[in-house]
CSV table of C-alpha atoms in Angstrom, one decimal:
chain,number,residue,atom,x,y,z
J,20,UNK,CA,-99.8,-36.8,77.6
J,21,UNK,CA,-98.1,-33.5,76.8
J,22,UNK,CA,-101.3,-31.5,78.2
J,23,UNK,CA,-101.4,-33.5,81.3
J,24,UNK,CA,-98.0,-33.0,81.9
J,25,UNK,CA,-98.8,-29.3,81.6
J,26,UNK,CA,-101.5,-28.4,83.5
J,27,UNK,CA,-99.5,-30.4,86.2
J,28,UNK,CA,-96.7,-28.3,86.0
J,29,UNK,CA,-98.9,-25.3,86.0
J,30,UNK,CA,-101.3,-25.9,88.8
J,31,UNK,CA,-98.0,-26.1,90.4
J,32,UNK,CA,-96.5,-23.2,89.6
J,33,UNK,CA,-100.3,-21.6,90.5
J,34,UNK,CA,-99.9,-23.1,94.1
J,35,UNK,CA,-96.4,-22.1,94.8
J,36,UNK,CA,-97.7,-18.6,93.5
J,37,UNK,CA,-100.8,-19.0,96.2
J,38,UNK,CA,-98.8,-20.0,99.2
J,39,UNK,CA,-95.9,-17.1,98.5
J,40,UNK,CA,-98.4,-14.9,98.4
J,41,UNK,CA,-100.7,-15.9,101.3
J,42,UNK,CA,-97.5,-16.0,103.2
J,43,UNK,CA,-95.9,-12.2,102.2
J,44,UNK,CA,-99.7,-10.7,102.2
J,45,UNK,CA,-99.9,-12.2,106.1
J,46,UNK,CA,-96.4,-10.8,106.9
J,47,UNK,CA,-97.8,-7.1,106.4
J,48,UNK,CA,-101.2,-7.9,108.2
J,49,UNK,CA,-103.9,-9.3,105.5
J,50,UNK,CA,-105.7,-11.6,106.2
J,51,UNK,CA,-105.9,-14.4,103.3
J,52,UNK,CA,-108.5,-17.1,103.2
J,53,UNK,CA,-109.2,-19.6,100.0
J,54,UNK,CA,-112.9,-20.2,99.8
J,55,UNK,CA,-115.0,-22.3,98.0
J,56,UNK,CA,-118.1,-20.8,97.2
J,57,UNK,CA,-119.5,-17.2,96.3
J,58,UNK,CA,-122.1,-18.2,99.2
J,59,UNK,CA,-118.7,-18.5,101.7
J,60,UNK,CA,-117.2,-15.5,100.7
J,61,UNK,CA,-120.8,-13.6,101.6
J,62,UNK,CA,-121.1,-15.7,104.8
J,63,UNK,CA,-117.6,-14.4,105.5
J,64,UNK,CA,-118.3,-10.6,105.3
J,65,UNK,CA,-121.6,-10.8,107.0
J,66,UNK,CA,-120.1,-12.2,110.4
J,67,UNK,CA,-117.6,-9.1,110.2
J,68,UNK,CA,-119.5,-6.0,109.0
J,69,UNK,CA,-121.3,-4.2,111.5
J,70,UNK,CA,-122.9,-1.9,108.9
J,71,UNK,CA,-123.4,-0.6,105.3
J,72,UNK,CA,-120.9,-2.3,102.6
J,73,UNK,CA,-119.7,-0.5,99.6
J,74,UNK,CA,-120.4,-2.7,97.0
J,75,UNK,CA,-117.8,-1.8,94.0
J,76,UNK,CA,-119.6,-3.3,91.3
J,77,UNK,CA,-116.6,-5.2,89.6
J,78,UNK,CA,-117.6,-7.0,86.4
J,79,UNK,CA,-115.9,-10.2,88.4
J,80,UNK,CA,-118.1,-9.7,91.2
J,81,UNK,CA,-121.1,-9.0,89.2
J,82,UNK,CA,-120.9,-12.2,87.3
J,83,UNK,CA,-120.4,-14.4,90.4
J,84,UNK,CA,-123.9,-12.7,92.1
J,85,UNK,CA,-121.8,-11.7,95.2
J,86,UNK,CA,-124.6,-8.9,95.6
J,87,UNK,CA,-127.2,-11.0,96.0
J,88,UNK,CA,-125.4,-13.5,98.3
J,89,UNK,CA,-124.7,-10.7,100.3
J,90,UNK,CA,-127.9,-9.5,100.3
J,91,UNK,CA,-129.2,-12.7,101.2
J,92,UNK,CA,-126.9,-12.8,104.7
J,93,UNK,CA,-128.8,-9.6,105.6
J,94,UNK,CA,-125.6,-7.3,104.4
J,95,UNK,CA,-126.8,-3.9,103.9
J,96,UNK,CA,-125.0,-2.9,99.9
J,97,UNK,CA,-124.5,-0.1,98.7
J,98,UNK,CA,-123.7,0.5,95.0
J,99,UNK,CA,-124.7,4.2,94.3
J,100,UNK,CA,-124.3,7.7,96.0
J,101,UNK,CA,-120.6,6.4,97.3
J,102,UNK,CA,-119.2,10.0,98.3
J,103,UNK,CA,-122.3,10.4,100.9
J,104,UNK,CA,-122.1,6.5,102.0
J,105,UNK,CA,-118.4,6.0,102.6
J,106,UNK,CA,-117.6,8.4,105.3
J,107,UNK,CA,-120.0,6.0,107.8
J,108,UNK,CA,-119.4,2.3,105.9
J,109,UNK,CA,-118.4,-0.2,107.7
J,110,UNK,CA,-116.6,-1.9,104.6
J,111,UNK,CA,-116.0,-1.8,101.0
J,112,UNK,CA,-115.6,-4.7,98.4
J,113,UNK,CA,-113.6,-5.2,95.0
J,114,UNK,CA,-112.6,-7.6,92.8
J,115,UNK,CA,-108.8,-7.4,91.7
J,116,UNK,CA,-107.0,-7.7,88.6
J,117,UNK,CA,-104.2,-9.2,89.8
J,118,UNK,CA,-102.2,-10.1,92.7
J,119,UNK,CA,-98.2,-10.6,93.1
J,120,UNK,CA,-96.8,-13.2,95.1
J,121,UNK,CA,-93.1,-12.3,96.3
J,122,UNK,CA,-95.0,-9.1,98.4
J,123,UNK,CA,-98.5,-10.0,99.0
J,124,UNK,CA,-99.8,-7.1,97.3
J,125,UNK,CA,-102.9,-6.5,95.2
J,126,UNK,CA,-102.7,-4.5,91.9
J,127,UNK,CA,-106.5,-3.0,91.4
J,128,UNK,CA,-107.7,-0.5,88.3
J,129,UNK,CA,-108.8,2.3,90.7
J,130,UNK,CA,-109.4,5.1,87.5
J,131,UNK,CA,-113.7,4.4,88.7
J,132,UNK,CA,-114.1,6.9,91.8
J,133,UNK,CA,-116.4,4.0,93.4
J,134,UNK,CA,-113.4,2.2,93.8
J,135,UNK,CA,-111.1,4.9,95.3
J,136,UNK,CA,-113.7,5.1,97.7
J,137,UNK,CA,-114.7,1.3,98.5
J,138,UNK,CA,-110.7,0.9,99.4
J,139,UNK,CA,-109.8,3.4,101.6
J,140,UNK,CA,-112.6,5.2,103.4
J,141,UNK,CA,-114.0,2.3,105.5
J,142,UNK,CA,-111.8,0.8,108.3
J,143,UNK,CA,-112.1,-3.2,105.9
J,144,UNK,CA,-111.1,-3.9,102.7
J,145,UNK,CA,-112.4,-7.0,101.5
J,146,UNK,CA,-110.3,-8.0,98.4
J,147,UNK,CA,-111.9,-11.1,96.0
J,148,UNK,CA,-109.3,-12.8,93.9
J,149,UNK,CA,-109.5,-15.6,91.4
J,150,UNK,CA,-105.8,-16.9,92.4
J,151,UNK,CA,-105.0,-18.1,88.3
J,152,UNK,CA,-104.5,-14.5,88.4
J,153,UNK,CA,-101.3,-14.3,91.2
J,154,UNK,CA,-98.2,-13.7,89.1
J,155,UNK,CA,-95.0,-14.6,90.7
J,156,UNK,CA,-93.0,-10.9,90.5
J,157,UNK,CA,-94.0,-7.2,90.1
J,158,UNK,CA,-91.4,-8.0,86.9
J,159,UNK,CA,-94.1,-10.3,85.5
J,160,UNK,CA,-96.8,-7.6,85.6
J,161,UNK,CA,-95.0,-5.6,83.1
J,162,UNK,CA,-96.5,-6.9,80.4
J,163,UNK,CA,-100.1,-6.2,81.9
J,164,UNK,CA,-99.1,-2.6,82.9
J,165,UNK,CA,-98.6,-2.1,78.9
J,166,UNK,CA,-101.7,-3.9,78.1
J,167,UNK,CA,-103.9,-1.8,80.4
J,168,UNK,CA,-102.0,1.4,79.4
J,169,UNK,CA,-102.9,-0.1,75.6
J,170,UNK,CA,-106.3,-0.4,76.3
J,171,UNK,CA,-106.9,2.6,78.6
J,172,UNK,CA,-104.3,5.5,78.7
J,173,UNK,CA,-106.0,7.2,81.5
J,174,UNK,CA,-106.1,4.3,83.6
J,175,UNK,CA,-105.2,4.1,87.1
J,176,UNK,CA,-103.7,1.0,89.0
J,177,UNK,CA,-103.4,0.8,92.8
J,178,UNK,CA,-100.8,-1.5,94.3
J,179,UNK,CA,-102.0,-2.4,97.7
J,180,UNK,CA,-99.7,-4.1,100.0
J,181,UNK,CA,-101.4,-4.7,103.3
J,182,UNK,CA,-103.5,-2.4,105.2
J,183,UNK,CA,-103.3,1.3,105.1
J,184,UNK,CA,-99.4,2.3,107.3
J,185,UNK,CA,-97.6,5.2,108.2
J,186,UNK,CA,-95.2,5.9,110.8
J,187,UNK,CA,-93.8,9.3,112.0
J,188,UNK,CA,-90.3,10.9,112.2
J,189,UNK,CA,-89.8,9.2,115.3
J,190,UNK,CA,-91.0,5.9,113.5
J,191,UNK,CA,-94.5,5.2,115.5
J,192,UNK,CA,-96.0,2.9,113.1
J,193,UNK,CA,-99.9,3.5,112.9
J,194,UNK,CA,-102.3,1.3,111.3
J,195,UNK,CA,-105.6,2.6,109.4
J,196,UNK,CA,-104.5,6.3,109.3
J,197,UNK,CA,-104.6,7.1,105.1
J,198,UNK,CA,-107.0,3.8,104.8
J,199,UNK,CA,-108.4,0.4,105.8
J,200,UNK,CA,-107.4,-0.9,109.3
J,201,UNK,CA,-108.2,-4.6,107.7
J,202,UNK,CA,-107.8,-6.1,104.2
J,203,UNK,CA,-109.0,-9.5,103.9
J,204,UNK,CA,-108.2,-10.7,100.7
J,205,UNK,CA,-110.5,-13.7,100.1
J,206,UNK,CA,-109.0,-16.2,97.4
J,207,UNK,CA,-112.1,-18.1,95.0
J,208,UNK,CA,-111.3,-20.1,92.2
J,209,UNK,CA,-113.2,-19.1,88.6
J,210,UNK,CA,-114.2,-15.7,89.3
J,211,UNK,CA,-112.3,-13.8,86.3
J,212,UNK,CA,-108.7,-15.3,84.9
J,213,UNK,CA,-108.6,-11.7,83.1
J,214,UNK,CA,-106.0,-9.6,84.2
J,215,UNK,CA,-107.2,-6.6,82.9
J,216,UNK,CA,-110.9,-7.5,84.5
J,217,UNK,CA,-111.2,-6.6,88.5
């Protein structure tokens, strides 16, 4: 009875987590959609690529066969020779470690080049995230940011909050100027509940 009661209160905890963060992520222009297959999530980036993807590689990703869904949509990948490829892609792809409800953003180990590259050359980000891993506040990821610091002194993490902004001193806002014009964060259940795994 105990673990019944549990999971209950977790899975709802997990969807008040999901529809905060949904909700803050749209506010600064992502677009968030929870899908239900690896198949959906390659059928989503194939009806909005027009061109070569940078495929990150992410142990997540790899594990799900995302490649080879994409492939088999017709999605040209690209998973090598990223400094000569990015300049003209049309997109890049990640996993993430984690995301953080209260401001939509998406916390990614960025210390591989690859994925430097797959998130801010091309003008779409497309962002896969298993949403066990949305914690409710930055304040929660503390814990993590010691863990990954643990494990990998050297590492990098990239908070991304939205697409790429920047406004001037007379406060233009642009869109897309230092990075992606679009991030589409696409939510799938069972891909990695790892933090420290993109």
């Amino acid at each position: 009875m105990g673990s019944i009661i549990g999971n209950t209160i977790w899975s709802l905890h997990m969807n008040q987590n999901v529809d905060q963060f949904r909700d803050a992520a749209v506010k600064v222009g992502a677009e968030v959609h929870q899908l239900e297959s690896v198949d959906e999530a390659a059928a989503y980036l194939a009806a909005r690529l027009n061109g070569t993807l940078l495929y990150s590689g992410c142990p997540s990703l790899e594990r799900a066969g995302l490649k080879a869904a994409l492939q088999s949509t017709g999605v040209d990948c690209v998973d090598q020779g990223f400094r000569q490829a990015a300049p003209a892609a049309a997109g890049g792809v990640t996993g993430a470690n984690f995301g953080i409800a209260a401001t939509g953003t998406i916390v990614l180990e960025s210390t591989d080049e690859a994925i430097r590259l797959a998130t801010t050359l091309p003008d779409k980000h497309f962002v896969l995230l298993d949403p066990a891993k949305i914690l409710e506040s930055a304040d929660a990821a503390v814990p993590l940011m010691r863990r990954f610091h643990e494990q990998l002194p050297q590492a990098y993490l990239a908070y991304l909050t939205g697409p790429s902004r920047t406004a001037d001193i007379e406060r233009v806002l642009t869109i897309g100027v230092h990075g992606p014009v679009e991030l589409h964060i696409l939510l799938l259940e069972g891909l990695s509940g790892d933090p420290l795994e993109r």
